[in-house]
PDB file of C-alpha atoms and ligand atoms in Angstrom:
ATOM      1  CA  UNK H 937     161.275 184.938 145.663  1.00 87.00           C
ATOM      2  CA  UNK H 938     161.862 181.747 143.605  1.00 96.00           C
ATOM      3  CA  UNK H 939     164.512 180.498 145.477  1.00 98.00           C
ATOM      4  CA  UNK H 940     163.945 176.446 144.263  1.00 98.00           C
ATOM      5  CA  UNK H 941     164.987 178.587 140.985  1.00 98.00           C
ATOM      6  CA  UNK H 942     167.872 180.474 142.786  1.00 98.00           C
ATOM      7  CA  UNK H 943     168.937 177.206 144.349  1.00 98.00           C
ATOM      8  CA  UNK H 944     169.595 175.393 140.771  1.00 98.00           C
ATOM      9  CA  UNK H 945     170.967 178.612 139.663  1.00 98.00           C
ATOM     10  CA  UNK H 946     173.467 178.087 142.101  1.00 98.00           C
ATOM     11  CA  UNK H 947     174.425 174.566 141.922  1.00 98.00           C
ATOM     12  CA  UNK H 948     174.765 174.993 138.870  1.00 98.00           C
ATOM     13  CA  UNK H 949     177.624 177.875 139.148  1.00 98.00           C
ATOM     14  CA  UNK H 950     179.135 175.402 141.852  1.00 97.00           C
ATOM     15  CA  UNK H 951     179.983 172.998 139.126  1.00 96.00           C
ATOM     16  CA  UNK H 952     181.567 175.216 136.823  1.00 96.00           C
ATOM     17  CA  UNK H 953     183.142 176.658 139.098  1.00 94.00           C
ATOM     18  CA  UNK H 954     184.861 173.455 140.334  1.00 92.00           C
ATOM     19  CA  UNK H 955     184.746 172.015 137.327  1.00 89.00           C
ATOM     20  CA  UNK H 956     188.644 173.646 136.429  1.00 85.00           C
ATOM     21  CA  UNK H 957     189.815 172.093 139.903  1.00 83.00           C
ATOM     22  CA  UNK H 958     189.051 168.983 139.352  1.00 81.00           C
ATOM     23  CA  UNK H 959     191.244 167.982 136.641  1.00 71.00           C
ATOM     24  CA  UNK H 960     194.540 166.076 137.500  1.00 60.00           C
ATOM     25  CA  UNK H 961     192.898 165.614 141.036  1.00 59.00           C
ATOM     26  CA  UNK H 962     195.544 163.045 142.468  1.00 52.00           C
ATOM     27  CA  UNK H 963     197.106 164.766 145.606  1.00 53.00           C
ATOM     28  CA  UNK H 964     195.310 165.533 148.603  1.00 56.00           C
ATOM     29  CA  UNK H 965     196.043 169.913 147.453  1.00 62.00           C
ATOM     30  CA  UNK H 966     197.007 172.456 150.079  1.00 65.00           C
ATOM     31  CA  UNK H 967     195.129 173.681 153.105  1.00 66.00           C
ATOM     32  CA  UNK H 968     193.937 177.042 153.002  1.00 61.00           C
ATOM     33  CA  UNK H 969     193.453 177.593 156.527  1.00 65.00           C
ATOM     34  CA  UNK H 970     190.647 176.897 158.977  1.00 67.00           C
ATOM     35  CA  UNK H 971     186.967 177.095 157.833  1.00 68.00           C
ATOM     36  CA  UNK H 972     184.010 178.348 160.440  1.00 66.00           C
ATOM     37  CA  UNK H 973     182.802 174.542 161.219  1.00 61.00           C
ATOM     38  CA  UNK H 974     186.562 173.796 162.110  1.00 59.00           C
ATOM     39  CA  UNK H 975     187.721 171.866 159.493  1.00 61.00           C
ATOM     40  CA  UNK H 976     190.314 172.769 156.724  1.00 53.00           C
ATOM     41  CA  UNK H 977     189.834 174.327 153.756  1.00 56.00           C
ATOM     42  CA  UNK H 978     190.811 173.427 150.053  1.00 80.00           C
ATOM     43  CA  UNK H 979     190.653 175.378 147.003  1.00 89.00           C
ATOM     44  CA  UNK H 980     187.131 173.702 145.981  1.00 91.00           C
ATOM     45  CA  UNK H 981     185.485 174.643 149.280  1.00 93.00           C
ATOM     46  CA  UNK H 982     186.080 178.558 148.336  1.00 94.00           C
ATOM     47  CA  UNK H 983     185.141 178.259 145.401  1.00 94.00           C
ATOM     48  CA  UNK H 984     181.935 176.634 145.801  1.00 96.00           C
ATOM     49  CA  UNK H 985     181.219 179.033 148.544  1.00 96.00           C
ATOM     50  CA  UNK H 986     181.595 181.691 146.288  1.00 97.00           C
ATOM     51  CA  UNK H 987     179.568 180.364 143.819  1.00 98.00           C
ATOM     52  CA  UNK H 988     176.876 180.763 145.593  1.00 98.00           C
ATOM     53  CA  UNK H 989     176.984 183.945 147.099  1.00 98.00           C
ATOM     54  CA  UNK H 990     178.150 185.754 143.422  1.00 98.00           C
ATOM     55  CA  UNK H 991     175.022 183.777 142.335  1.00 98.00           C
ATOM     56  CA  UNK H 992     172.330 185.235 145.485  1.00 98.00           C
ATOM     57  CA  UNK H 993     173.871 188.599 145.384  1.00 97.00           C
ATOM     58  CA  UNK H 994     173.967 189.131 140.842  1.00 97.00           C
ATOM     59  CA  UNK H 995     169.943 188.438 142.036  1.00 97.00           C
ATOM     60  CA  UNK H 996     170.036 191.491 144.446  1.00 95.00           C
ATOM     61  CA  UNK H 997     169.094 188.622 147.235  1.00 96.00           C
ATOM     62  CA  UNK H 998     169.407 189.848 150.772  1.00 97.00           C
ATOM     63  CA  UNK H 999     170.239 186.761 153.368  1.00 98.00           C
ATOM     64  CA  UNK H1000     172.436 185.841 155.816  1.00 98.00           C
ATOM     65  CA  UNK H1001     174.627 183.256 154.820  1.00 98.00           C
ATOM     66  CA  UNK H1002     175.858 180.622 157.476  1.00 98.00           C
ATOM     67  CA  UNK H1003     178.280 178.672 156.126  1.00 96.00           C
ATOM     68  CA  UNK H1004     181.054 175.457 156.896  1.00 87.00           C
ATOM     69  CA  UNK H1005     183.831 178.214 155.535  1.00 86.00           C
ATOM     70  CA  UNK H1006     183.318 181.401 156.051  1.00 92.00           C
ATOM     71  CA  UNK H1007     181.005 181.537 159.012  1.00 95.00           C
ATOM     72  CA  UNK H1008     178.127 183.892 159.425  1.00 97.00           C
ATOM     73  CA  UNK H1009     178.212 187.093 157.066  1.00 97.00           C
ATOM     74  CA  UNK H1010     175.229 189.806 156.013  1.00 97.00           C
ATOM     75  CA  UNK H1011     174.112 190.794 152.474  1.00 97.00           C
ATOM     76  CA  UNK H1012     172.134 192.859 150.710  1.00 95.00           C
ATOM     77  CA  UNK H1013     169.512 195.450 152.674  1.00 91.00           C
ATOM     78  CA  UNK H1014     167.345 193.192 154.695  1.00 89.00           C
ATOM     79  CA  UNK H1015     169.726 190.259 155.445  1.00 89.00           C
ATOM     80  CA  UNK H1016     167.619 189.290 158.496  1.00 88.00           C
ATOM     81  CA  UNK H1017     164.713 188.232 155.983  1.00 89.00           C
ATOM     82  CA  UNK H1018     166.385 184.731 154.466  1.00 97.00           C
ATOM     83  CA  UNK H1019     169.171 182.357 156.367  1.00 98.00           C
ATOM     84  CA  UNK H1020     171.052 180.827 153.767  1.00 98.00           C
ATOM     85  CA  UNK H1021     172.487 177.877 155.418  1.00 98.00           C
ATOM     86  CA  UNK H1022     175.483 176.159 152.988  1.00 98.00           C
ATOM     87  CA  UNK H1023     177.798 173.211 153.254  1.00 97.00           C
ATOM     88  CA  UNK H1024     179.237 174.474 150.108  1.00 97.00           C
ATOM     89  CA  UNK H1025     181.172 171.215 149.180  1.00 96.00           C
ATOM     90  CA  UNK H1026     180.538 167.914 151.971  1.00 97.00           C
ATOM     91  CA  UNK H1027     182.709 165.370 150.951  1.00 96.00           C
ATOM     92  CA  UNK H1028     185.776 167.552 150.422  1.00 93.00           C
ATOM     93  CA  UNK H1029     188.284 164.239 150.995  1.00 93.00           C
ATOM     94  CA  UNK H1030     186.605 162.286 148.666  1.00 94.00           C
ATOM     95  CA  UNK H1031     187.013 165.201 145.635  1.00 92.00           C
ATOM     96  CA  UNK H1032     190.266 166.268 146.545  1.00 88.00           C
ATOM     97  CA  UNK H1033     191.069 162.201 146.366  1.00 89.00           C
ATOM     98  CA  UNK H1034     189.237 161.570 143.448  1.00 89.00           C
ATOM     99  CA  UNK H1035     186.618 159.481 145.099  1.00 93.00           C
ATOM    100  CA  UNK H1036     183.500 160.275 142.957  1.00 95.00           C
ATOM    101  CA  UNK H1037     180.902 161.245 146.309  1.00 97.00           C
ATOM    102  CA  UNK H1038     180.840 164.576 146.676  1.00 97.00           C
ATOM    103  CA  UNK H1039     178.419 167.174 146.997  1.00 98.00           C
ATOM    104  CA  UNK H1040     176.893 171.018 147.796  1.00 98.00           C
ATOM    105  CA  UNK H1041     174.334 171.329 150.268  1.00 98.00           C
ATOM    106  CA  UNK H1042     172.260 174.629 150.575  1.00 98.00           C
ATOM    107  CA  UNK H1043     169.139 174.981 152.814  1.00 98.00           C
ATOM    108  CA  UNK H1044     167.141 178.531 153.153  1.00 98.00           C
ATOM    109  CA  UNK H1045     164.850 179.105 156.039  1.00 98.00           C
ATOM    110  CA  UNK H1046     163.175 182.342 157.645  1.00 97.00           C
ATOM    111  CA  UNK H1047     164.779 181.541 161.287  1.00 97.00           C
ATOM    112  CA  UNK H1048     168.496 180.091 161.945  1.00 98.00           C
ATOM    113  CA  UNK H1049     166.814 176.791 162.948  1.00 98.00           C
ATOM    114  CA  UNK H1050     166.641 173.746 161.211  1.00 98.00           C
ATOM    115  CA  UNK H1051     163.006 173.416 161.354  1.00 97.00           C
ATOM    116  CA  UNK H1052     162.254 176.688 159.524  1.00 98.00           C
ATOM    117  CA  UNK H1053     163.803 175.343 156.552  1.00 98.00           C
ATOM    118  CA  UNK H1054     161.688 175.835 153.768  1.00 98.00           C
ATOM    119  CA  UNK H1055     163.369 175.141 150.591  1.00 98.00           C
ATOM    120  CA  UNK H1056     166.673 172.884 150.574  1.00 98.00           C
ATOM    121  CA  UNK H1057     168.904 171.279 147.565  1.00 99.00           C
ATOM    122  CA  UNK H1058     172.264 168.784 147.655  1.00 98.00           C
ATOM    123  CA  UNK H1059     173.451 168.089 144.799  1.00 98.00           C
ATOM    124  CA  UNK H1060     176.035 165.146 143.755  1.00 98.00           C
ATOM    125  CA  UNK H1061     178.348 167.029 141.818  1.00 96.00           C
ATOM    126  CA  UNK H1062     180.153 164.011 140.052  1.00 95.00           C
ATOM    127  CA  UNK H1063     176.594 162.287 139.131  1.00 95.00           C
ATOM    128  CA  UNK H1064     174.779 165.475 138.401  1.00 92.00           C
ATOM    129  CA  UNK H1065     171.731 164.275 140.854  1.00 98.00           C
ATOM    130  CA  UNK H1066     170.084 166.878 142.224  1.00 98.00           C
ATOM    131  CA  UNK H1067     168.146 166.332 144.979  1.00 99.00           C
ATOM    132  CA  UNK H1068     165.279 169.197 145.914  1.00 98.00           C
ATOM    133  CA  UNK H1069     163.119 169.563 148.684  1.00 98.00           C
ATOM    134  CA  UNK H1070     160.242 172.627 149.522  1.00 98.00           C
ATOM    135  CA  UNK H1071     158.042 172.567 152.806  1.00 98.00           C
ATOM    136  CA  UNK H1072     154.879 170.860 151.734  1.00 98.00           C
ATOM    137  CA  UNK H1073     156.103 169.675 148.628  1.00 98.00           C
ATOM    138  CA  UNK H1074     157.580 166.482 149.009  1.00 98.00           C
ATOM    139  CA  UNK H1075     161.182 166.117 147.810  1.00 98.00           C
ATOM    140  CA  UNK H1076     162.553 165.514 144.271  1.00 98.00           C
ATOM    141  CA  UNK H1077     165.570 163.763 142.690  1.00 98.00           C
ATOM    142  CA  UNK H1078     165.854 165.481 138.835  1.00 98.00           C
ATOM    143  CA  UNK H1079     162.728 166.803 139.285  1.00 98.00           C
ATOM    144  CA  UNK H1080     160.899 163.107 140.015  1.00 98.00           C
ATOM    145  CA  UNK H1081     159.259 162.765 143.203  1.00 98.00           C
ATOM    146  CA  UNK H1082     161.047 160.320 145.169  1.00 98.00           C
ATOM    147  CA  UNK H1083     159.967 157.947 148.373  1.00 98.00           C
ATOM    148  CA  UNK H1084     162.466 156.321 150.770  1.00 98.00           C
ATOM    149  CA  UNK H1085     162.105 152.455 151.253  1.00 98.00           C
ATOM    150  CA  UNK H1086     159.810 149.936 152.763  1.00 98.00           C
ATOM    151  CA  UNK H1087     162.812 148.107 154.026  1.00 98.00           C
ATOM    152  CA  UNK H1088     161.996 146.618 157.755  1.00 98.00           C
ATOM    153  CA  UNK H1089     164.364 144.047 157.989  1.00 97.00           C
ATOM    154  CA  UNK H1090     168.131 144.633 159.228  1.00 96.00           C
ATOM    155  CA  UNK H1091     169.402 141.351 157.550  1.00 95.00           C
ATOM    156  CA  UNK H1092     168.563 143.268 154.175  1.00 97.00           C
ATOM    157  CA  UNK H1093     168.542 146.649 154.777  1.00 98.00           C
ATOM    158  CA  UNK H1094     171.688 148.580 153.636  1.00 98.00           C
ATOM    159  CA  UNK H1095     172.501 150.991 156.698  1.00 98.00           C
ATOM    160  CA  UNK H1096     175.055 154.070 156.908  1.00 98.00           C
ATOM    161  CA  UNK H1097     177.069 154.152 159.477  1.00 98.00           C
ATOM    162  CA  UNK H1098     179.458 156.869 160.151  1.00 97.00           C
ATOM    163  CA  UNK H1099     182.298 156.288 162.368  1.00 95.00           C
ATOM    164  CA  UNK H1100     184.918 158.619 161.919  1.00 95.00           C
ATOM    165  CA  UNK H1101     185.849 159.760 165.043  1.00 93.00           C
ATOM    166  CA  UNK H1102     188.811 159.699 167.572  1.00 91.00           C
ATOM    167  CA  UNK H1103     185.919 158.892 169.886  1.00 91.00           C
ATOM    168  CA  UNK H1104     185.559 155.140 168.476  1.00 91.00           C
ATOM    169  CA  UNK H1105     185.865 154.248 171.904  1.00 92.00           C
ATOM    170  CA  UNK H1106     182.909 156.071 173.330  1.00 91.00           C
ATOM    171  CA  UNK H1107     180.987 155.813 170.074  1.00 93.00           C
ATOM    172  CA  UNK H1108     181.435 152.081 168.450  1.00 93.00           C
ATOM    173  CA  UNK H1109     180.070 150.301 171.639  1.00 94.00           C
ATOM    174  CA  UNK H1110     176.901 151.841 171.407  1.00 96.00           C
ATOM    175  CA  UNK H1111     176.415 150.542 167.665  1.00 96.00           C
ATOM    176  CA  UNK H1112     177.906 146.947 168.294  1.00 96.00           C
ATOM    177  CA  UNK H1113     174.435 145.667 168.665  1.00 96.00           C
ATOM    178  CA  UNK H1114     173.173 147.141 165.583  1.00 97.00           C
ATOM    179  CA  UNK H1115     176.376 145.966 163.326  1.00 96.00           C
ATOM    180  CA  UNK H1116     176.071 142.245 164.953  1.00 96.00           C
ATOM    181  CA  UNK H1117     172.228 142.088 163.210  1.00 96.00           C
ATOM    182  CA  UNK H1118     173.332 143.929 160.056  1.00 96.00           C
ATOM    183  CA  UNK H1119     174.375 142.504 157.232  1.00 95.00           C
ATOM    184  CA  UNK H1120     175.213 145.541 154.896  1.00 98.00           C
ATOM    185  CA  UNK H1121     177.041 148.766 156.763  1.00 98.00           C
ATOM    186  CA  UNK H1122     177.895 151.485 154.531  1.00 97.00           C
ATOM    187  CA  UNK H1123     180.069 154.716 154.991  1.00 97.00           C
ATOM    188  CA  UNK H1124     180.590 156.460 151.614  1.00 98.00           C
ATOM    189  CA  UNK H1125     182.046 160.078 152.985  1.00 98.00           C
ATOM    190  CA  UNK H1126     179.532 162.925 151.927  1.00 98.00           C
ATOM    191  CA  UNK H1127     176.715 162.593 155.225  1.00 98.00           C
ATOM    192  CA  UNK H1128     174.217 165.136 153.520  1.00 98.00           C
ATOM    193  CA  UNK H1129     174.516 163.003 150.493  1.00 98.00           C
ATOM    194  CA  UNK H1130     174.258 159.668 152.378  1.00 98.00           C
ATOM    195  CA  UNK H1131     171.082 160.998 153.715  1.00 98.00           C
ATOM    196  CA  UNK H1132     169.667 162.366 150.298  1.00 98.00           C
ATOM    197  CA  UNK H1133     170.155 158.443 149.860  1.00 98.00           C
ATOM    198  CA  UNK H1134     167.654 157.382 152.592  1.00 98.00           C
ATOM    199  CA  UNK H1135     165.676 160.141 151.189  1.00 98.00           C
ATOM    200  CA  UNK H1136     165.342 158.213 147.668  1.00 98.00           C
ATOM    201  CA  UNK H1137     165.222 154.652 148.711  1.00 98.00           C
ATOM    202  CA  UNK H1138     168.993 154.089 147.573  1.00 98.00           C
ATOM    203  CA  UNK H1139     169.912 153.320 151.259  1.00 98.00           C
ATOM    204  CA  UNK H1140     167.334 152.096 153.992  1.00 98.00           C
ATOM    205  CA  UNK H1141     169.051 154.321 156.870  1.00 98.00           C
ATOM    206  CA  UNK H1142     172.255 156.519 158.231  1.00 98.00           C
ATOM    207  CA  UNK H1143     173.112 156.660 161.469  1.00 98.00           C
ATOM    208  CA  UNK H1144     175.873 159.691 162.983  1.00 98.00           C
ATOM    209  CA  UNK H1145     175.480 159.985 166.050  1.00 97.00           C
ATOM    210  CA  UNK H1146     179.573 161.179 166.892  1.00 96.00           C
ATOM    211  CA  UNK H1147     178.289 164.589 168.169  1.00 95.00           C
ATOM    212  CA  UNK H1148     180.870 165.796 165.233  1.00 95.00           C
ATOM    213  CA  UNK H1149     178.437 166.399 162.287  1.00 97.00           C
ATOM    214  CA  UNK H1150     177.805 170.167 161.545  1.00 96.00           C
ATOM    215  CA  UNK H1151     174.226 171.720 161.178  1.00 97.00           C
ATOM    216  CA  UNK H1152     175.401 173.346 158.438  1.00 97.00           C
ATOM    217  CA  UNK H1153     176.158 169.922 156.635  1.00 96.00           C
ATOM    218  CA  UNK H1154     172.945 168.472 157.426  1.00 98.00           C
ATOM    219  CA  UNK H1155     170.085 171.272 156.948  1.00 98.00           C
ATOM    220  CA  UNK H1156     169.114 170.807 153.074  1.00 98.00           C
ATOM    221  CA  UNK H1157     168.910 167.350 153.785  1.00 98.00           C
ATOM    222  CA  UNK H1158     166.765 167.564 156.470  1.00 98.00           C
ATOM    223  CA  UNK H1159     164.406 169.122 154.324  1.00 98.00           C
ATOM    224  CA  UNK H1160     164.608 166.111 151.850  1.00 98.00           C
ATOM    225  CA  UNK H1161     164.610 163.569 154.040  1.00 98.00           C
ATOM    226  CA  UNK H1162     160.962 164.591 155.977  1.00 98.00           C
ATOM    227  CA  UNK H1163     159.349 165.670 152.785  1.00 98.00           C
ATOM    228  CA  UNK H1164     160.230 162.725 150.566  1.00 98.00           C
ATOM    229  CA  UNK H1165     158.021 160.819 154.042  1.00 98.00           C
ATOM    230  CA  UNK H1166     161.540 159.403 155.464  1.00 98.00           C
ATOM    231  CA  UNK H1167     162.145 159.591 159.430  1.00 98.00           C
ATOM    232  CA  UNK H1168     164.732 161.779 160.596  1.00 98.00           C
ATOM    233  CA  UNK H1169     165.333 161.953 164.661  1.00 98.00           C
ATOM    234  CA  UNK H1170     167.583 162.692 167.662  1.00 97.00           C
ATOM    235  CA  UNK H1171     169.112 159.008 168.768  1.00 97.00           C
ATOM    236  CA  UNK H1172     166.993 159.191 171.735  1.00 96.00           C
ATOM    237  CA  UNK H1173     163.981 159.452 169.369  1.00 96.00           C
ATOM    238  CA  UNK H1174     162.689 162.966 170.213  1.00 96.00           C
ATOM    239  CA  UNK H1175     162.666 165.523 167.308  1.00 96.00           C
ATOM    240  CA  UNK H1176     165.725 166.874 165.254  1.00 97.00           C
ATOM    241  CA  UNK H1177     165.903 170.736 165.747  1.00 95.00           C
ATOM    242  CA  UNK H1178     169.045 172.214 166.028  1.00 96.00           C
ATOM    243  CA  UNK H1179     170.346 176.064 166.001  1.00 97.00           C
ATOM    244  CA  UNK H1180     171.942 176.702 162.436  1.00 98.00           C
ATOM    245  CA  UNK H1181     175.295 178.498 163.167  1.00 97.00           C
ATOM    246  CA  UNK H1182     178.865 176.397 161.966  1.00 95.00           C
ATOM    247  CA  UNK H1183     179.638 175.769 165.329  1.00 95.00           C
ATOM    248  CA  UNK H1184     176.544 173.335 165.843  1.00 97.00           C
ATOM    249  CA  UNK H1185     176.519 169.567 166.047  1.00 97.00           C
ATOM    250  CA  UNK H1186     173.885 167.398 165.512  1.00 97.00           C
ATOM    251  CA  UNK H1187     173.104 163.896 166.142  1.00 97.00           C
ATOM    252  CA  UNK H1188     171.075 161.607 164.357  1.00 98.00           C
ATOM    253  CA  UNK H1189     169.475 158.601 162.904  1.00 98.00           C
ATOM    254  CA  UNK H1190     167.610 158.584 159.480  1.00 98.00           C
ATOM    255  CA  UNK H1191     165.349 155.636 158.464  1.00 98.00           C
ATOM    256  CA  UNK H1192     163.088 155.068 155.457  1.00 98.00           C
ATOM    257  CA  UNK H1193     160.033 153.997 157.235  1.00 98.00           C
ATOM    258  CA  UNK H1194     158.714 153.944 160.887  1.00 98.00           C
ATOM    259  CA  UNK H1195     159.560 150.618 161.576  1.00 98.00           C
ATOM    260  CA  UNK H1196     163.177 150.266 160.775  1.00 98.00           C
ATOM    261  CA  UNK H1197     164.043 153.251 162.571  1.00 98.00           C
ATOM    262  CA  UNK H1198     162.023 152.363 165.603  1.00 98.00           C
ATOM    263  CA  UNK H1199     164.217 148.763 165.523  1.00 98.00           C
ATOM    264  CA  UNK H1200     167.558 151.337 165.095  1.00 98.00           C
ATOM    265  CA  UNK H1201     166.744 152.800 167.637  1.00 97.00           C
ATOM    266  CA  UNK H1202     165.910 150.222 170.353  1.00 97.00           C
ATOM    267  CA  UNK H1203     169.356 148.232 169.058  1.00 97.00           C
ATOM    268  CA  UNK H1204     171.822 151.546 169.647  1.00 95.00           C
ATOM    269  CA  UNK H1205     170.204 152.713 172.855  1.00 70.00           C
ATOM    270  CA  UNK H1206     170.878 149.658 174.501  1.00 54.00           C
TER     271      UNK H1206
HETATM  272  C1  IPD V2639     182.375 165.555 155.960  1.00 59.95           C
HETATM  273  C2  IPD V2639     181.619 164.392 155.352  1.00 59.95           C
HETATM  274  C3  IPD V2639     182.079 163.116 155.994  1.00 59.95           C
HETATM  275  C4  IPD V2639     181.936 163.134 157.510  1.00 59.95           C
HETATM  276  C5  IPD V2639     182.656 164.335 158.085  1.00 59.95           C
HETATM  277  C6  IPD V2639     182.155 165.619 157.442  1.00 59.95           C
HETATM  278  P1  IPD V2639     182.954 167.859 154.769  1.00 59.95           P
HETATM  279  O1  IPD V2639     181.926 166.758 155.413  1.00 59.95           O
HETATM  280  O2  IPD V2639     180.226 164.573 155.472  1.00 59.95           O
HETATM  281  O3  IPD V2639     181.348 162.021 155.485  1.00 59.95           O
HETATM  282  O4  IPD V2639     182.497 161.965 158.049  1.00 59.95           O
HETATM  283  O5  IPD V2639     182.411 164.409 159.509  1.00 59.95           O
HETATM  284  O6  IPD V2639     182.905 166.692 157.981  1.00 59.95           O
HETATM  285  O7  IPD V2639     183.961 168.181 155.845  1.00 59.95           O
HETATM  286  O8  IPD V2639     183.575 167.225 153.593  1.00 59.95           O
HETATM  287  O9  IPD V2639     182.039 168.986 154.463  1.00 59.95           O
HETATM  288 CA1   CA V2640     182.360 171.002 153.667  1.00 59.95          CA
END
């Protein structure tokens, strides 16, 4: 199965599919219930998330698909053989406002677990970047191989942050450290983007560590991140693995080279 192929295949149906929805974006557009992962839905999360399955399924695919929306559903005759693991749209505020950082995130892997994820894509739908990743085969950005950055100092380095939680309280005072010795924090709104940006050097790091994040929004670029030779670790430094199901949270910090991320590390566990 050529599912680097499929993946593009897919992306690409994402954007026309969303393409109609987009124009006259100016109000924040209705809620159409409660997705899987919690959050709720707009028009351009279902029909992203269809996208992709009328894409897998016209190919006679079998998978299971666990997704932000619609949960955990079975297709085809051996479903068990491919977990299709989709954030069909991260950055959902920023389309429905008209904030041009959005993106689809799909990851496949053999197991439900992140790190049996063999071939993963996000792609910026506004900037048509694509960002591609497959096990042992470093990670792409348009089909160039891309490397993160050399970046070791924190007076230079631009660092994601997210903070976007009702939690500040509990959260922020683990980061004060880090912000104090950092002269350029970033939040732009789409996380598995943000970290496609660590992946490529854009950004030097991106740190969530709100125990809100979903698996499903962070699998693909998982993939991208390790294979493009970025770091990519629990805050406590021990590996990132987590269970891919909607309901799964993950915690994290991302950094372009060993020793910025060790220096992350040491500044937000104190
Ligand atoms: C959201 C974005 C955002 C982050 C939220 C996520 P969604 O993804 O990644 O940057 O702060 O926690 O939920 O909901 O648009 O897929
Ligand atoms: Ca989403």
């Amino acid at each position: 199965m050529d599912w680097a192929s499929l993946l593009v295949e897919c992306k690409e149906n994402v954007r026309r599919q969303i393409t109609p929805l987009l124009k006259g974006v100016s109000s924040k557009g209705p809620n159409l219930g409660v997705g899987a992962g919690g959050d709720p839905i707009k028009q351009a999360d279902l029909a992203a998330e269809k996208a992709i399955i009328d894409t897998l399924t016209s190919h006679d695919v079998s998978f299971i698909l666990i997704s932000e929306e619609s949960g955990i559903r079975q297709y085809g005759e051996n479903p068990k053989r491919n977990y299709v693991t989709v954030d069909p749209i991260d950055g959902t505020t920023n389309l429905t406002r008209g904030i041009p950082f959005y993106a689809t995130s799909i990851a496949v892997s053999s197991k439900p677990t992140m790190n049996s994820v063999h071939t993963a894509l996000v792609a910026d739908l506004f900037h048509e970047t694509t960002y591609t990743a497959e096990k042992g085969k470093g990670a792409h950005r348009n089909g160039e191989r891309i490397f993160p950055s050399n970046e070791t100092s924190l007076e230079d380095a631009v660092i994601g942050l997210d903070l976007n939680t009702y939690k500040v309280n509990e959260i922020a005072p683990k980061v004060t450290k880090l912000i104090g010795q950092t002269k350029h924090i970033r939040h732009l709104g789409a996380n598995a983007l943000e970290l496609c940006y660590v992946a490529d050097g854009t950004t030097d790091a991106f740190i969530d560590i709100r125990g809100k994040l979903r698996a499903t929004d962070t699998a693909a670029a998982w993939l991208i991140i390790k294979e493009a030779g970025g770091k990519i670790t629990h805050p406590d430094g021990t590996q990132l693995n987590s269970k891919l199901d909607p309901k799964e949270r993950v915690n994290f910090v991302a950094s372009g080279n060993a020793k910025l991320h060790k220096t992350i590390l040491n500044l937000i566990r104190a």
